[in-house]
């Protein structure tokens, strides 16, 4: 990918290939990349604040923005879903089950969770237990997979929606492409991916602490092309603290779009989400900041990625 970038120490790279060669250019470095990324998340508390990098108070805003986007997708893609067509979702890099419990379990009859950090996955299992009001007879978690995303292969034709949030940044470009190519086989006919991630203003930012990369919109679109995926719809998350990276949601299909005009109109509409959590956003930044023009942005890496040996989590 011919885009320049930098790491959190200020070291600059002329392109992504140079950065990846330095970071994972041989099997030993590749193993180290995923081991250190996984180790970072293994050292954090299994709590909302822990998986959201100290920004637990953005949880409500995040879920509200995701729900608006998800509902629009479901209405357009699965208008006749119901008892005759149970909906099934996969939560990738599920962490403690934050997205599943607060969002997915309300819209899908079954949700599978894949997460490489064992104490996060155990917390998700407990949180989603019926006695904790995390499930019902018709809306429930089905499977808990403690597997890194780069090693995970879904069952063929099982999922209507595969949700990937705040975790794909732990995957190298090669593993990113490999994962989505495998995961496409896990979609039902008409199924869709929803990817929600931090977005760099341009190029990329490498976080040397947790072994992850924040990619730009252009960078993502190049990877989607290599995966054989098409943008069905995209929207920006609103209402987050100004010091954080922008966050974007992509709905991706395996089908080439035949009506581009509608998708473009959708992309121009930001989510109108009102914040009902804390209003004093301007306290300390999380982990690191980097300069872009006159603005400073800070990374937020909520979930642990399916990482490792290739990549990350929520």
Coordinates of C-alpha atoms in Angstrom, one line a residue:
X1 CA 0.0 0.0 0.0
X2 CA 1.6 3.2 -1.2
X3 CA 0.7 5.4 1.8
X4 CA 3.1 6.9 4.3
X5 CA 2.8 6.7 8.1
X6 CA 4.4 6.9 11.5
X7 CA 4.7 5.1 14.8
X8 CA 4.0 6.4 18.2
X9 CA 7.7 7.2 18.7
X10 CA 7.5 9.6 15.8
X11 CA 9.4 7.3 13.4
X12 CA 8.2 7.8 9.8
X13 CA 7.7 5.1 7.1
X14 CA 7.5 6.0 3.4
X15 CA 4.9 3.2 2.9
X16 CA 3.1 0.4 4.6
X17 CA 5.4 -2.2 3.0
X18 CA 8.4 -0.7 4.7
X19 CA 6.6 -0.7 8.1
X20 CA 5.4 -4.3 7.8
X21 CA 8.8 -5.5 6.7
X22 CA 10.3 -3.9 9.8
X23 CA 7.6 -5.3 12.2
X24 CA 6.8 -8.8 10.8
X25 CA 9.4 -9.3 8.1
X26 CA 10.3 -12.8 9.4
X27 CA 8.6 -15.6 11.3
X28 CA 10.2 -14.6 14.6
X29 CA 9.0 -11.0 14.3
X30 CA 5.6 -12.1 13.2
X31 CA 5.2 -14.3 16.3
X32 CA 6.4 -11.5 18.5
X33 CA 3.9 -9.0 17.0
X34 CA 0.9 -11.2 17.9
X35 CA 2.3 -12.3 21.3
X36 CA 3.0 -8.8 22.4
X37 CA -0.4 -7.6 21.2
X38 CA -2.2 -10.4 23.0
X39 CA -0.1 -9.8 26.1
X40 CA -1.2 -6.2 26.2
X41 CA -4.9 -7.1 26.5
X42 CA -4.2 -10.0 28.8
X43 CA -2.9 -7.4 31.3
X44 CA -6.2 -5.4 31.4
X45 CA -9.2 -5.7 33.6
X46 CA -12.2 -7.5 32.2
X47 CA -14.4 -4.4 32.5
X48 CA -16.0 -1.9 30.1
X49 CA -13.4 0.7 31.1
X50 CA -10.6 -1.9 30.6
X51 CA -11.6 -2.9 27.1
X52 CA -12.3 0.7 26.1
X53 CA -8.8 1.9 27.1
X54 CA -10.0 4.1 30.0
X55 CA -12.9 5.6 28.0
X56 CA -15.7 3.4 29.4
X57 CA -18.0 6.4 29.4
X58 CA -18.3 6.4 25.6
X59 CA -20.0 3.0 25.7
X60 CA -23.5 4.3 25.5
X61 CA -22.7 6.7 22.6
X62 CA -20.9 3.9 20.7
X63 CA -23.8 1.5 21.1
X64 CA -26.3 4.2 20.1
X65 CA -24.4 4.9 16.9
X66 CA -24.0 1.3 16.1
X67 CA -27.7 0.6 16.6
X68 CA -28.8 3.3 14.2
X69 CA -26.5 1.8 11.6
X70 CA -27.4 -1.8 12.2
X71 CA -31.1 -1.1 12.1
X72 CA -30.8 0.5 8.7
X73 CA -28.9 -2.5 7.4
X74 CA -31.4 -5.0 8.8
X75 CA -34.4 -3.1 7.4
X76 CA -32.8 -3.1 3.9
X77 CA -31.1 -6.5 3.8
X78 CA -33.4 -8.7 6.0
X79 CA -36.9 -7.2 5.8
X80 CA -38.6 -10.6 6.2
X81 CA -36.5 -11.9 9.0
X82 CA -38.4 -13.4 11.9
X83 CA -39.5 -16.8 13.2
X84 CA -39.2 -18.3 9.7
X85 CA -35.7 -16.9 9.3
X86 CA -33.8 -16.7 12.6
X87 CA -30.9 -14.2 12.4
X88 CA -27.4 -15.3 13.5
X89 CA -24.4 -12.9 14.1
X90 CA -20.8 -13.4 14.8
X91 CA -19.0 -10.9 17.2
X92 CA -15.3 -10.8 16.2
X93 CA -12.9 -9.7 18.9
X94 CA -15.9 -9.8 21.3
X95 CA -13.9 -9.0 24.4
X96 CA -16.2 -9.1 27.5
X97 CA -19.3 -9.3 25.3
X98 CA -20.0 -5.6 25.5
X99 CA -21.4 -5.2 21.9
X100 CA -23.2 -8.5 22.0
X101 CA -25.0 -7.8 25.3
X102 CA -25.9 -4.2 24.6
X103 CA -26.7 -4.5 20.9
X104 CA -26.5 -7.8 19.0
X105 CA -28.4 -10.0 21.4
X106 CA -31.4 -7.8 20.9
X107 CA -31.6 -8.2 17.2
X108 CA -30.2 -11.7 16.5
X109 CA -31.6 -15.0 17.6
X110 CA -28.1 -16.4 18.1
X111 CA -24.7 -14.7 18.5
X112 CA -21.4 -16.4 18.4
X113 CA -18.4 -14.7 20.1
X114 CA -14.8 -15.1 19.1
X115 CA -12.1 -13.7 21.4
X116 CA -8.5 -14.8 22.2
X117 CA -8.2 -13.3 25.7
X118 CA -9.5 -16.1 27.9
X119 CA -10.5 -13.9 31.0
X120 CA -12.4 -11.5 28.7
X121 CA -14.3 -14.4 27.1
X122 CA -15.2 -15.9 30.5
X123 CA -16.5 -12.5 31.6
X124 CA -18.6 -12.4 28.5
X125 CA -20.0 -15.9 29.2
X126 CA -21.0 -14.8 32.7
X127 CA -22.5 -11.5 31.6
X128 CA -24.6 -13.2 28.9
X129 CA -25.9 -15.9 31.2
X130 CA -29.8 -15.9 31.5
X131 CA -29.6 -15.2 35.2
X132 CA -27.8 -12.0 34.4
X133 CA -30.5 -10.9 31.9
X134 CA -28.1 -11.5 29.1
X135 CA -30.2 -13.9 27.1
X136 CA -33.6 -15.4 26.5
X137 CA -35.1 -18.4 24.8
X138 CA -35.2 -16.7 21.5
X139 CA -32.1 -14.3 21.8
X140 CA -29.1 -16.0 23.1
X141 CA -25.3 -16.5 22.8
X142 CA -24.6 -19.9 21.1
X143 CA -20.8 -20.4 20.9
X144 CA -17.8 -18.9 22.6
X145 CA -14.6 -19.4 20.6
X146 CA -11.3 -18.6 22.4
X147 CA -9.3 -18.3 19.2
X148 CA -7.2 -15.5 17.6
X149 CA -9.0 -13.9 14.6
X150 CA -6.1 -14.7 12.2
X151 CA -6.6 -18.4 13.1
X152 CA -10.4 -18.5 13.1
X153 CA -12.5 -20.0 10.3
X154 CA -16.3 -19.7 10.6
X155 CA -18.7 -22.5 9.8
X156 CA -19.9 -22.2 6.2
X157 CA -23.2 -20.3 5.6
X158 CA -23.9 -19.7 9.3
X159 CA -24.1 -15.9 9.7
X160 CA -26.3 -13.1 8.5
X161 CA -24.0 -10.5 9.9
X162 CA -20.4 -10.7 10.9
X163 CA -19.5 -7.8 13.2
X164 CA -15.9 -6.7 13.5
X165 CA -15.2 -3.8 15.8
X166 CA -12.0 -2.3 17.2
X167 CA -9.9 -5.3 16.7
X168 CA -8.9 -5.6 13.0
X169 CA -6.0 -3.1 13.6
X170 CA -4.1 -5.9 15.2
X171 CA -4.0 -7.9 12.0
X172 CA -1.3 -7.5 9.4
X173 CA -2.5 -6.6 5.9
X174 CA -1.9 -10.2 4.8
X175 CA -3.9 -11.6 7.7
X176 CA -6.6 -9.0 7.2
X177 CA -7.1 -10.2 3.7
X178 CA -6.9 -13.8 4.6
X179 CA -9.4 -13.4 7.4
X180 CA -12.1 -11.7 5.3
X181 CA -11.6 -14.2 2.5
X182 CA -12.2 -17.1 4.9
X183 CA -15.0 -15.3 6.7
X184 CA -16.9 -14.6 3.4
X185 CA -17.7 -18.3 3.3
X186 CA -19.3 -18.0 6.7
X187 CA -22.0 -15.6 5.4
X188 CA -25.4 -16.8 4.4
X189 CA -26.7 -15.6 1.0
X190 CA -27.3 -11.9 1.3
X191 CA -25.1 -11.7 4.5
X192 CA -23.0 -8.7 5.3
X193 CA -20.0 -7.6 7.3
X194 CA -20.1 -4.6 9.5
X195 CA -16.6 -3.2 10.3
X196 CA -16.3 -0.4 12.9
X197 CA -12.8 1.1 13.4
X198 CA -10.7 4.1 14.2
X199 CA -9.6 6.0 11.1
X200 CA -6.4 7.9 10.6
X201 CA -6.6 11.2 8.7
X202 CA -4.1 9.8 6.2
X203 CA -1.8 6.9 5.8
X204 CA -1.5 4.9 9.0
X205 CA -0.3 5.1 12.7
X206 CA 1.5 2.2 14.3
X207 CA 0.9 1.8 18.0
X208 CA 4.1 0.1 19.3
X209 CA 2.6 -0.5 22.8
X210 CA -0.3 -2.8 21.8
X211 CA 0.9 -3.8 18.4
X212 CA -1.9 -2.4 16.3
X213 CA -2.2 -0.1 13.3
X214 CA -4.8 2.6 12.7
X215 CA -5.5 2.8 8.9
X216 CA -6.9 5.6 6.9
X217 CA -10.2 5.3 4.9
X218 CA -8.1 5.0 1.6
X219 CA -6.0 2.3 3.2
X220 CA -9.1 0.3 4.2
X221 CA -10.7 0.6 0.8
X222 CA -7.6 -0.7 -0.8
X223 CA -7.7 -3.8 1.5
X224 CA -11.5 -4.2 0.8
X225 CA -10.7 -4.5 -2.9
X226 CA -8.1 -7.2 -2.2
X227 CA -10.6 -9.1 -0.1
X228 CA -13.3 -9.0 -2.8
X229 CA -15.6 -6.9 -0.7
X230 CA -17.8 -3.9 -1.7
X231 CA -19.0 -1.0 0.4
X232 CA -22.7 -1.2 0.7
X233 CA -23.0 1.7 3.1
X234 CA -20.8 3.7 5.5
X235 CA -21.3 6.3 8.2
X236 CA -19.2 8.2 10.7
X237 CA -19.7 7.7 14.4
X238 CA -20.4 11.0 16.1
X239 CA -20.3 12.2 19.7
X240 CA -16.9 10.9 20.8
X241 CA -14.4 13.1 22.6
X242 CA -12.4 15.3 20.2
X243 CA -9.1 13.9 21.3
X244 CA -9.9 10.5 19.9
X245 CA -9.5 9.2 16.4
X246 CA -12.5 9.5 14.2
X247 CA -14.5 6.3 14.0
X248 CA -16.2 5.0 10.8
X249 CA -18.7 2.1 10.2
X250 CA -18.6 0.2 6.9
X251 CA -21.2 -2.3 5.7
X252 CA -19.5 -4.6 3.3
X253 CA -20.9 -7.2 0.9
X254 CA -19.5 -9.8 -1.5
X255 CA -21.8 -8.5 -4.2
X256 CA -20.8 -5.6 -6.5
X257 CA -23.3 -2.7 -6.0
X258 CA -25.7 -2.0 -8.8
X259 CA -27.1 1.2 -7.3
X260 CA -24.2 3.5 -6.4
X261 CA -26.2 6.7 -6.1
X262 CA -28.1 5.7 -3.0
X263 CA -24.9 4.4 -1.2
X264 CA -23.2 7.7 -1.9
X265 CA -26.1 9.6 -0.4
X266 CA -26.0 7.4 2.7
X267 CA -22.3 8.1 3.1
X268 CA -22.8 11.8 3.4
X269 CA -25.1 11.6 6.3
X270 CA -23.4 11.5 9.7
X271 CA -25.2 9.8 12.6
X272 CA -27.2 12.2 14.6
X273 CA -26.5 10.6 18.0
X274 CA -26.9 12.7 21.2
X275 CA -24.6 11.9 24.1
X276 CA -26.3 10.8 27.2
X277 CA -23.1 9.9 29.1
X278 CA -20.5 12.3 30.5
X279 CA -20.2 15.7 28.9
X280 CA -16.7 16.6 30.3
X281 CA -14.9 14.9 27.4
X282 CA -11.7 16.9 27.8
X283 CA -9.7 15.0 30.4
X284 CA -6.4 13.1 29.8
X285 CA -5.8 11.3 26.5
X286 CA -5.4 7.6 26.3
X287 CA -2.0 6.1 25.8
X288 CA -0.6 8.4 23.0
X289 CA -1.2 11.3 20.8
X290 CA -0.1 12.2 17.3
X291 CA -0.1 15.4 15.3
X292 CA -2.1 15.8 12.1
X293 CA -1.9 19.3 10.8
X294 CA -3.0 21.4 13.7
X295 CA -5.1 18.7 15.4
X296 CA -4.1 16.1 17.9
X297 CA -5.8 12.7 17.9
X298 CA -5.6 9.9 20.4
X299 CA -6.2 6.2 19.8
X300 CA -8.9 4.2 21.5
X301 CA -8.7 0.5 21.3
X302 CA -11.7 -0.9 23.0
X303 CA -11.8 -4.5 22.4
X304 CA -9.1 -6.9 22.4
X305 CA -8.6 -8.2 19.1
X306 CA -8.5 -11.6 17.9
X307 CA -5.0 -10.9 17.6
X308 CA -2.2 -12.7 17.9
X309 CA -0.2 -14.5 15.8
X310 CA -1.8 -12.2 14.0
X311 CA -4.2 -9.9 15.8
X312 CA -6.5 -8.0 18.1
X313 CA -9.8 -7.7 20.3
X314 CA -12.9 -5.5 21.9

